[in-house]
Short mmCIF file of C-alpha atoms in Angstrom, two decimals:
data_model
loop_
_atom_site.label_atom_id
_atom_site.label_comp_id
_atom_site.label_asym_id
_atom_site.label_seq_id
_atom_site.Cartn_x
_atom_site.Cartn_y
_atom_site.Cartn_z
CA MET A 8 23.29 15.19 -34.35
CA PHE A 9 22.77 15.48 -30.60
CA GLY A 10 25.20 15.23 -27.71
CA GLU A 11 25.77 12.03 -25.78
CA ASP A 12 23.72 13.29 -22.84
CA PHE A 13 20.68 14.04 -25.01
CA SER A 14 17.46 12.25 -24.17
CA ILE A 15 14.22 12.29 -26.12
CA THR A 16 12.44 13.25 -22.89
CA GLN A 17 14.20 16.62 -23.03
CA LEU A 18 11.90 17.48 -25.95
CA ALA A 19 8.75 16.95 -23.84
CA ILE A 20 8.51 20.43 -22.31
CA PRO A 21 9.33 22.26 -25.60
CA ALA A 22 6.80 20.07 -27.44
CA VAL A 23 4.01 20.79 -24.95
CA SER A 24 4.92 24.51 -25.01
CA VAL A 25 4.66 24.54 -28.80
CA LEU A 26 1.27 22.82 -28.58
CA ILE A 27 -0.04 25.39 -26.08
CA ALA A 28 1.22 28.27 -28.20
CA PHE A 29 -0.20 26.76 -31.40
CA LEU A 30 -3.69 26.32 -29.95
CA ALA A 31 -3.81 29.58 -27.98
CA TYR A 32 -2.34 32.00 -30.49
CA THR A 33 -2.71 30.65 -34.02
CA SER A 34 -6.40 30.15 -33.24
CA GLN A 35 -6.69 33.86 -32.49
CA TYR A 36 -4.90 34.63 -35.74
CA PHE A 37 -7.49 32.48 -37.54
CA PHE A 38 -10.42 34.18 -35.76
CA LEU A 39 -9.11 37.68 -36.55
CA HIS A 40 -9.00 36.86 -40.27
CA PHE A 41 -12.30 34.97 -40.35
CA GLU A 42 -14.40 37.96 -41.28
CA SER A 43 -17.73 36.11 -41.42
CA VAL A 44 -17.75 35.39 -37.64
CA PRO A 45 -15.23 37.78 -36.03
CA LEU A 46 -13.84 37.24 -32.55
CA THR A 47 -15.47 39.47 -29.94
CA THR A 48 -13.56 41.37 -27.25
CA ASP A 49 -15.04 39.18 -24.53
CA GLU A 50 -13.94 36.00 -26.32
CA THR A 51 -10.44 37.40 -26.80
CA TRP A 52 -10.11 38.16 -23.09
CA LYS A 53 -11.30 34.69 -22.10
CA ILE A 54 -8.92 32.90 -24.46
CA ASN A 55 -5.91 34.85 -23.23
CA ILE A 56 -6.82 34.55 -19.54
CA PHE A 57 -7.08 30.78 -19.92
CA ALA A 58 -3.76 30.78 -21.79
CA VAL A 59 -1.99 32.70 -19.00
CA CYS A 60 -3.37 30.34 -16.36
CA ILE A 61 -2.24 27.33 -18.39
CA TRP A 62 1.26 28.77 -18.84
CA ILE A 63 1.68 29.53 -15.12
CA CYS A 64 0.40 26.16 -13.94
CA TYR A 65 2.41 24.22 -16.50
CA TYR A 66 5.60 26.07 -15.60
CA ARG A 67 5.11 25.33 -11.90
CA THR A 68 4.24 21.69 -12.61
CA CYS A 69 7.51 21.32 -14.51
CA PHE A 70 9.92 23.24 -12.29
CA VAL A 71 8.68 23.07 -8.68
CA ASP A 72 10.92 20.67 -6.76
CA PRO A 73 8.93 17.44 -6.15
CA GLY A 74 10.65 17.08 -2.78
CA ARG A 75 13.64 15.50 -1.16
CA LEU A 76 14.06 14.02 2.30
CA PRO A 77 15.52 16.58 4.75
CA LYS A 78 18.47 15.45 6.85
CA THR A 79 16.38 15.90 9.98
CA GLU A 80 13.92 13.27 8.68
CA ARG A 81 16.44 10.64 7.61
CA ARG A 82 16.09 8.58 10.79
CA PRO A 83 12.77 6.93 11.64
CA LYS A 84 11.00 7.17 14.95
CA PRO A 85 10.83 4.09 17.22
CA GLU A 86 7.14 3.54 16.47
CA ASP A 87 7.91 3.56 12.73
CA GLN A 88 10.51 0.83 13.24
CA GLU A 89 7.98 -1.30 15.10
CA SER A 90 5.34 -1.01 12.37
CA ASP A 91 7.88 -1.95 9.72
CA GLU A 92 8.79 -5.06 11.66
CA VAL A 93 5.14 -6.10 11.45
CA THR A 94 5.06 -5.80 7.66
CA GLY A 95 8.39 -7.56 7.20
CA ARG A 96 9.84 -4.64 5.21
CA GLN A 97 12.50 -2.22 6.23
CA ARG A 98 11.73 1.34 5.23
CA TRP A 99 15.29 2.01 4.18
CA CYS A 100 16.38 2.96 0.66
CA ARG A 101 19.90 1.79 -0.03
CA LYS A 102 20.14 3.97 -3.13
CA CYS A 103 19.36 7.11 -1.13
CA GLU A 104 21.12 5.69 1.95
CA ALA A 105 18.26 7.10 3.98
CA TYR A 106 15.03 6.15 5.69
CA LYS A 107 12.12 5.87 3.24
CA PRO A 108 8.99 7.62 4.62
CA PRO A 109 5.50 6.17 4.13
CA ARG A 110 4.05 6.68 0.63
CA ALA A 111 7.50 7.58 -0.76
CA HIS A 112 9.06 5.76 -3.71
CA HIS A 113 12.45 5.92 -5.38
CA CYS A 114 12.14 7.58 -8.80
CA LYS A 115 14.47 6.14 -11.42
CA THR A 116 14.61 9.49 -13.24
CA CYS A 117 14.93 11.92 -10.31
CA LYS A 118 17.38 9.49 -8.61
CA ARG A 119 15.88 9.95 -5.15
CA CYS A 120 12.90 9.03 -3.01
CA ILE A 121 9.92 11.28 -3.77
CA PRO A 122 7.34 12.04 -1.04
CA LYS A 123 3.85 10.75 -1.85
CA MET A 124 4.96 9.97 -5.38
CA ASP A 125 2.08 9.65 -7.84
CA HIS A 126 4.12 9.08 -11.00
CA HIS A 127 6.92 10.62 -13.03
CA CYS A 128 5.17 12.56 -15.79
CA PRO A 129 7.03 12.41 -19.12
CA TRP A 130 5.19 15.52 -20.39
CA THR A 131 6.47 17.69 -17.55
CA SER A 132 9.81 15.92 -17.01
CA ASN A 133 9.02 16.06 -13.31
CA CYS A 134 7.45 13.90 -10.62
CA VAL A 135 3.85 14.44 -9.59
CA SER A 136 4.25 14.34 -5.82
CA HIS A 137 2.96 15.80 -2.58
CA PHE A 138 4.48 19.17 -3.54
CA THR A 139 3.61 19.29 -7.25
CA LEU A 140 0.19 17.63 -7.30
CA PRO A 141 -1.75 20.90 -6.65
CA HIS A 142 0.00 22.58 -9.61
CA PHE A 143 -0.57 19.49 -11.77
CA MET A 144 -4.30 19.49 -10.92
CA ARG A 145 -4.63 23.21 -11.70
CA PHE A 146 -2.84 22.69 -15.00
CA LEU A 147 -5.19 19.87 -15.99
CA PHE A 148 -8.22 21.91 -14.94
CA TYR A 149 -7.33 25.09 -16.83
CA ALA A 150 -6.10 23.18 -19.88
CA THR A 151 -9.31 21.12 -20.09
CA VAL A 152 -11.68 24.06 -19.45
CA GLY A 153 -9.72 26.47 -21.65
CA MET A 154 -9.48 24.12 -24.61
CA SER A 155 -13.13 23.11 -24.22
CA TYR A 156 -14.04 26.78 -24.53
CA LEU A 157 -11.77 27.09 -27.57
CA GLU A 158 -13.42 24.03 -29.11
CA THR A 159 -16.86 25.68 -28.85
CA LEU A 160 -15.55 28.74 -30.71
CA LEU A 161 -14.02 26.56 -33.41
CA TRP A 162 -17.22 24.59 -33.85
CA GLN A 163 -19.20 27.82 -34.25
CA ARG A 164 -16.99 28.76 -37.21
CA ALA A 165 -17.08 25.22 -38.62
CA SER A 166 -20.90 25.19 -38.39
CA PHE A 167 -21.08 28.52 -40.22
CA VAL A 168 -18.88 27.16 -43.01
CA TRP A 169 -21.02 24.02 -43.31
CA LYS A 170 -24.30 25.96 -43.42
CA ASN A 171 -22.98 28.24 -46.17
CA SER A 172 -21.19 25.57 -48.20
CA HIS A 173 -23.66 26.10 -51.06
CA LEU A 174 -22.38 29.65 -51.63
CA PRO A 175 -19.63 30.46 -54.14
CA SER A 176 -16.12 29.83 -52.80
CA TYR A 177 -15.04 33.47 -53.08
CA MET A 178 -17.72 34.37 -50.50
CA GLY A 179 -16.28 32.04 -47.87
CA PRO A 180 -12.92 31.32 -46.21
CA THR A 181 -9.85 30.47 -48.26
CA ILE A 182 -8.43 26.95 -48.65
CA GLY A 183 -5.66 27.86 -46.19
CA GLN A 184 -8.20 28.97 -43.59
CA LEU A 185 -10.22 25.78 -44.00
CA ILE A 186 -7.10 23.63 -43.54
CA HIS A 187 -6.10 25.69 -40.50
CA LEU A 188 -9.60 25.33 -39.02
CA PHE A 189 -9.57 21.57 -39.60
CA ILE A 190 -6.16 21.13 -37.93
CA LEU A 191 -7.22 23.26 -34.96
CA LEU A 192 -10.43 21.27 -34.52
CA VAL A 193 -8.68 17.89 -34.64
CA VAL A 194 -5.65 18.75 -32.48
CA ASN A 195 -7.64 20.72 -29.92
CA GLY A 196 -10.42 18.12 -29.77
CA PHE A 197 -8.05 15.19 -29.32
CA THR A 198 -5.98 17.01 -26.66
CA THR A 199 -9.12 18.09 -24.77
CA PHE A 200 -10.45 14.53 -24.76
CA ALA A 201 -7.16 13.07 -23.47
CA LEU A 202 -6.68 15.69 -20.77
CA GLY A 203 -10.34 15.46 -19.78
CA ILE A 204 -10.01 11.74 -19.07
CA LEU A 205 -6.81 12.38 -17.09
CA LEU A 206 -8.52 15.16 -15.13
CA LEU A 207 -11.48 12.92 -14.20
CA ARG A 208 -9.16 10.14 -13.15
CA SER A 209 -7.11 12.58 -11.07
CA PHE A 210 -10.31 13.86 -9.41
CA TRP A 211 -11.15 10.29 -8.47
CA THR A 212 -7.68 9.60 -7.01
CA ILE A 213 -7.57 12.73 -4.85
CA GLY A 214 -11.15 12.06 -3.70
CA ALA A 215 -10.02 8.63 -2.48
CA ASN A 216 -6.62 9.98 -1.36
CA THR A 217 -4.72 7.48 -3.47
CA THR A 218 -1.85 7.91 -5.88
CA THR A 219 -1.44 6.13 -9.20
CA ILE A 220 1.19 3.91 -7.60
CA GLU A 221 -1.03 3.15 -4.61
CA THR A 222 -3.90 2.24 -6.93
CA TRP A 223 -1.53 -0.29 -8.48
CA GLU A 224 -0.62 -1.54 -4.98
CA ILE A 225 -4.30 -1.92 -4.04
CA GLU A 226 -4.92 -4.08 -7.10
CA ARG A 227 -1.73 -6.04 -6.45
CA HIS A 228 -2.84 -6.69 -2.85
CA ALA A 229 -6.25 -7.92 -4.04
CA THR A 230 -4.46 -10.38 -6.35
CA LEU A 231 -2.27 -11.66 -3.50
CA VAL A 232 -5.32 -12.10 -1.26
CA ARG A 233 -7.04 -14.19 -3.97
CA ARG A 234 -3.93 -16.32 -4.39
CA ALA A 235 -3.48 -16.83 -0.65
CA ARG A 236 -7.14 -17.77 -0.18
CA VAL A 237 -6.63 -20.72 -2.52
CA LEU A 238 -3.24 -21.72 -1.08
CA GLY A 239 -4.26 -21.80 2.57
CA GLY A 240 -3.55 -18.17 3.48
CA TYR A 241 0.21 -18.32 2.84
CA LEU A 242 2.38 -17.42 -0.14
CA GLU A 243 5.98 -18.37 -0.74
CA GLY A 244 8.63 -15.69 -0.32
CA PRO A 245 12.37 -15.57 -1.08
CA GLY A 246 14.36 -18.42 0.40
CA GLY A 247 11.25 -20.53 0.98
CA ILE A 248 9.77 -18.13 3.56
CA ARG A 249 6.00 -18.53 4.00
CA VAL A 250 4.25 -15.15 4.21
CA TYR A 251 0.76 -14.91 5.70
CA ILE A 252 -1.53 -12.78 3.54
CA LYS A 253 -4.84 -11.34 4.70
CA LYS A 254 -7.07 -8.57 3.36
CA GLN A 255 -5.90 -5.15 4.52
CA GLU A 256 -7.84 -1.90 4.23
CA TYR A 257 -6.27 1.10 2.54
CA PRO A 258 -5.31 3.43 5.43
CA TYR A 259 -5.13 6.93 3.90
CA ASP A 260 -8.77 7.44 2.84
CA ILE A 261 -9.91 9.86 5.59
CA GLY A 262 -13.06 11.28 3.94
CA ILE A 263 -13.62 13.10 0.66
CA TRP A 264 -13.31 16.65 2.05
CA ALA A 265 -10.17 15.84 4.08
CA ASN A 266 -8.70 13.91 1.15
CA ILE A 267 -9.12 16.80 -1.30
CA LYS A 268 -7.87 19.32 1.22
CA GLN A 269 -4.73 17.27 1.84
CA ALA A 270 -4.09 16.83 -1.90
CA MET A 271 -4.47 20.57 -2.59
CA GLY A 272 -1.81 21.64 -0.13
CA GLY A 273 -3.71 21.34 3.13
CA SER A 274 -5.76 24.49 2.61
CA ALA A 275 -9.54 24.58 3.19
CA ASN A 276 -9.85 27.70 1.02
CA VAL A 277 -11.54 26.45 -2.14
CA ILE A 278 -10.58 29.60 -4.05
CA SER A 279 -6.89 28.90 -3.43
CA TRP A 280 -7.32 25.47 -5.04
CA PHE A 281 -7.93 27.23 -8.36
CA TRP A 282 -5.53 30.16 -7.93
CA PRO A 283 -2.58 29.63 -10.34
CA LEU A 284 -0.17 31.49 -8.03
CA ALA A 285 -1.14 29.57 -4.89
CA ALA A 286 1.80 28.57 -2.71
CA SER A 287 3.23 25.06 -2.86
CA PRO A 288 2.60 22.82 0.17
CA ASP A 289 4.74 23.49 3.23
CA ARG A 290 8.10 21.74 2.83
CA ARG A 291 7.80 20.42 6.40
CA THR A 292 4.83 18.29 5.32
CA GLY A 293 4.74 15.19 3.15
CA TRP A 294 6.53 12.79 5.48
CA GLU A 295 3.65 11.74 7.75
CA PHE A 296 0.00 11.26 6.78
CA GLU A 297 -3.20 10.86 8.75
CA THR A 298 -4.77 7.39 8.64
CA ASN A 299 -8.35 6.18 9.06
CA ASP A 300 -7.48 3.64 11.82
CA PHE A 301 -9.39 0.82 10.11
CA GLU A 302 -6.40 -1.41 10.81
CA ASP A 303 -4.40 -2.04 13.98
CA PRO A 304 -1.78 0.61 14.87
CA GLY A 305 1.10 -1.72 13.98
CA VAL A 306 -0.06 -2.27 10.39
CA SER A 307 1.30 -0.03 7.65
CA TRP A 308 0.97 0.30 3.89
CA PRO A 309 1.79 -1.34 1.50
CA PRO A 310 0.67 -4.76 2.78
CA PRO A 311 3.13 -7.68 2.98
CA ASP A 312 4.18 -8.85 -0.45
CA PRO A 313 6.46 -11.89 -0.88
CA ASP A 314 8.38 -10.09 -3.60
CA ARG A 315 8.86 -6.85 -1.64
CA ILE A 316 10.45 -8.24 1.51
CA PRO A 317 14.19 -8.52 2.19
CA ILE A 318 16.01 -11.49 0.75
CA PRO A 319 17.23 -13.54 3.73
CA ALA A 320 20.92 -13.32 4.43
CA SER A 321 22.96 -16.51 4.19
CA ALA A 322 23.67 -18.19 7.49
CA LYS A 323 26.97 -17.30 9.09
CA PRO A 324 29.34 -20.14 10.09
CA PRO A 325 29.43 -20.98 13.80
CA ARG A 326 32.22 -19.69 15.98
CA ASN A 327 33.89 -23.11 16.19
CA PHE A 328 33.81 -23.49 12.41
CA ARG A 329 36.87 -25.16 10.93
CA MET A 330 37.96 -25.42 7.34
CA PRO A 331 37.22 -28.88 5.94
CA GLN A 332 40.09 -31.18 5.11
CA TYR A 333 40.37 -32.52 1.58
CA GLU A 334 42.06 -35.72 0.50
CA THR A 335 43.36 -34.32 -2.79
CA ILE A 336 44.01 -30.94 -4.38
CA GLN A 337 41.33 -31.68 -6.99
CA ASP A 338 38.71 -32.19 -4.25
CA GLU A 339 39.58 -28.77 -2.81
CA ILE A 340 39.38 -27.14 -6.24
CA ASP A 341 35.97 -28.75 -6.90
CA ALA A 342 34.68 -27.58 -3.51
CA PHE A 343 35.95 -24.06 -4.21
CA ASN A 344 34.17 -23.95 -7.57
CA ARG A 345 30.91 -25.12 -5.98
CA ARG A 346 31.14 -22.38 -3.35
CA LYS A 347 31.87 -19.82 -6.05
CA GLU A 348 28.78 -20.86 -8.03
CA GLU A 349 26.61 -20.66 -4.92
CA ASP A 350 28.01 -17.23 -4.05
CA MET A 351 27.36 -16.03 -7.60
CA LYS A 352 23.75 -17.22 -7.42
CA ARG A 353 23.23 -15.38 -4.13
CA PHE A 354 24.87 -12.26 -5.56
CA GLN A 355 22.68 -12.33 -8.67
CA GLN A 356 19.55 -12.77 -6.56
CA ALA A 357 20.50 -9.94 -4.20
CA SER A 358 21.41 -7.59 -7.04
CA GLY A 359 18.19 -8.29 -8.89
CA LEU A 360 19.83 -10.03 -11.85
CA GLN A 361 18.15 -13.35 -11.08
CA ARG A 362 14.40 -13.13 -10.63
CA ARG A 363 11.98 -15.47 -8.98
CA LYS A 364 9.69 -17.14 -11.48
CA PRO A 365 6.27 -15.56 -12.01
CA PHE A 366 3.52 -16.93 -9.78
CA HIS A 367 1.86 -18.97 -12.53
CA ASP A 368 5.18 -20.64 -13.35
CA ARG A 369 5.70 -21.59 -9.69
CA HIS A 370 2.05 -22.66 -9.28
CA PRO A 371 0.70 -24.06 -12.57
CA ALA A 372 -2.87 -22.99 -13.24
CA ASN A 373 -4.54 -26.23 -12.08
CA ASN A 374 -6.28 -25.93 -8.74
CA TYR A 375 -5.77 -22.16 -8.71
CA ALA A 376 -7.43 -21.59 -12.08
CA GLU A 377 -10.23 -24.01 -11.30
CA SER A 378 -10.95 -22.32 -7.97
CA GLU A 379 -10.65 -18.71 -9.08
CA GLY A 380 -11.86 -18.79 -12.67
CA ASP A 381 -10.08 -17.74 -15.85
CA ASP A 382 -10.39 -14.00 -15.20
CA SER A 383 -9.66 -13.96 -11.45
CA ASP A 384 -6.04 -13.00 -11.79
CA THR A 385 -5.94 -11.27 -15.13
CA GLY A 386 -3.60 -8.57 -13.93
CA SER A 387 -0.93 -11.00 -12.77
CA ARG A 388 -0.75 -13.22 -15.85
CA ASN A 389 2.30 -12.56 -18.00
CA ASP A 390 4.68 -14.54 -20.12
CA SER A 391 7.77 -12.72 -18.88
CA ASP A 392 10.72 -14.49 -17.27
CA GLU A 393 11.60 -11.41 -15.26
CA GLY A 394 9.71 -12.53 -12.14
CA GLU A 395 7.01 -11.00 -10.02
CA GLU A 396 8.16 -7.40 -10.42
CA SER A 397 6.84 -7.71 -13.97
CA TRP A 398 3.31 -8.15 -12.58
CA ARG A 399 0.85 -5.89 -14.38
CA ASN A 400 -2.49 -4.52 -13.28
CA ALA A 401 -5.72 -4.77 -15.28
CA GLU A 402 -4.58 -1.88 -17.49
CA GLY A 403 -1.30 -3.62 -18.31
CA GLU A 404 0.84 -1.31 -16.19
CA ARG A 405 3.75 -2.20 -13.94
CA LEU A 406 5.53 -0.02 -11.41
CA ARG A 407 8.25 1.12 -13.79
CA ASP A 408 5.55 2.65 -16.03
CA PHE A 409 4.98 5.21 -13.25
CA GLY A 410 8.69 6.05 -12.99
CA VAL A 411 9.39 3.88 -9.94
CA ASP A 412 12.82 2.28 -9.67
CA GLU A 413 11.82 -1.40 -9.55
CA GLU A 414 15.28 -2.47 -8.40
CA ALA A 415 14.87 -0.36 -5.27
CA GLU A 416 11.23 -1.32 -4.81
CA PHE A 417 11.59 -5.09 -5.05
CA TYR A 418 15.19 -6.12 -4.51
CA ASP A 419 17.14 -3.31 -2.90
CA GLU A 420 16.20 -3.75 0.74
CA GLU A 421 18.75 -5.84 2.59
CA ASP A 422 18.14 -8.16 5.51
CA THR A 423 20.07 -6.05 8.00
CA PRO A 424 18.45 -4.68 11.17
CA LEU A 425 17.29 -1.11 10.70
CA ALA A 426 19.24 0.02 13.75
CA VAL A 427 22.45 -1.30 12.16
CA LEU A 428 21.72 0.59 8.92
CA ILE A 429 21.11 3.80 10.86
CA GLU A 430 24.33 3.34 12.82
CA ARG A 431 26.24 2.83 9.57
CA ARG A 432 24.74 6.07 8.29
CA ARG A 433 25.83 7.92 11.41
CA GLN A 434 29.38 6.58 11.12
CA GLN A 435 29.57 7.62 7.46
CA GLU A 436 28.36 11.12 8.31
CA SER A 437 30.84 11.33 11.20
CA ARG A 438 33.76 10.26 8.98
CA GLY A 439 32.64 12.74 6.34
CA ARG A 440 32.66 15.60 8.84
CA VAL A 441 36.14 14.59 10.08
CA LEU A 442 37.54 14.46 6.56
CA HIS A 443 35.93 17.78 5.68
CA HIS A 444 37.39 19.36 8.83
CA ASN A 445 40.89 18.00 8.13
CA SER A 446 40.81 19.22 4.55
#
């Protein structure tokens, strides 16, 4: 029926467009033919103005580029390298083959690192990011306010019908009009309720200058701090590494006014926050963010996480290494097979195919549960064998639910010095220029 490249997500934008058109225009058709309570000129203007604002904001939310790392920003500054050494993570995305700026995450749908990524919205088929968040907020605002206004008009007609239900049927609306009114009330009411909750939650996140992903990270960090407190301040990382965990303050909350201003494109003009045709944030922004300096200068976000640090590289043989001597051919074959199995295990771990066991499988809930209580780590409890990247917050969400590429987030950072990775990048670019020149 559909081509091989078809995805159900491709129907998201058409479906939302049909919903907007259904509510905005078939409602007016109903009002024009509901002779008992006709639509006034003022009400008609308001409905259509809200509809235009919704269309403009939704279009821009869907089709404004969520951002991509410029070539000039692909190499970190020396101070950035130092702060990353403190956290134990290397801000380098192997899938993008580029430096990963603070607050950026690799989107599994967009196939690149997105600046200040909030989540990948399935209803817009686009990422909500530093560059699209203002349009997304305006869309939610106009959709919620516009449909709330429409709901009041619908309830006025429904109340009239109810008050006059004792009259003969020929003096009231037809069966078709009643069915149409009922469908409009239910669909518009449900959509308004859902978007209203999303709008309030979005207001809260921009007021605290957090993203949906960072809210998940904050809850994850609180869980790790609780675990570490019971286990002596240290948690086990890949390869038996012990990682010291301490409470770390979220660095990007710089005050409500400054937070909202940053989220809405950096402008202090409140009117521009609501203007549907307001410009997108400057493309030169989104790669560095002001911090509140609650932590030391060398501390960055997210905090150390045993499952988000590089997997240690296997030790290299010494320079005077010599091949072992075997008494028989069978001994050599057995040794070769053992090395092959060990190499396969390391490959599976590095590629993300073999996961570390979840925390509660590595540390049975004996002393931990007794010390913390049954509900102390609700978000981290799961019965999955996929490892710690399957950790869920209190709402049952994991990073992939926000569109983040978990392979890149948890397992795709190698244990190679950042300077070496940058030098490799330079050599690749140099070879590419030479080949392009020769061709």
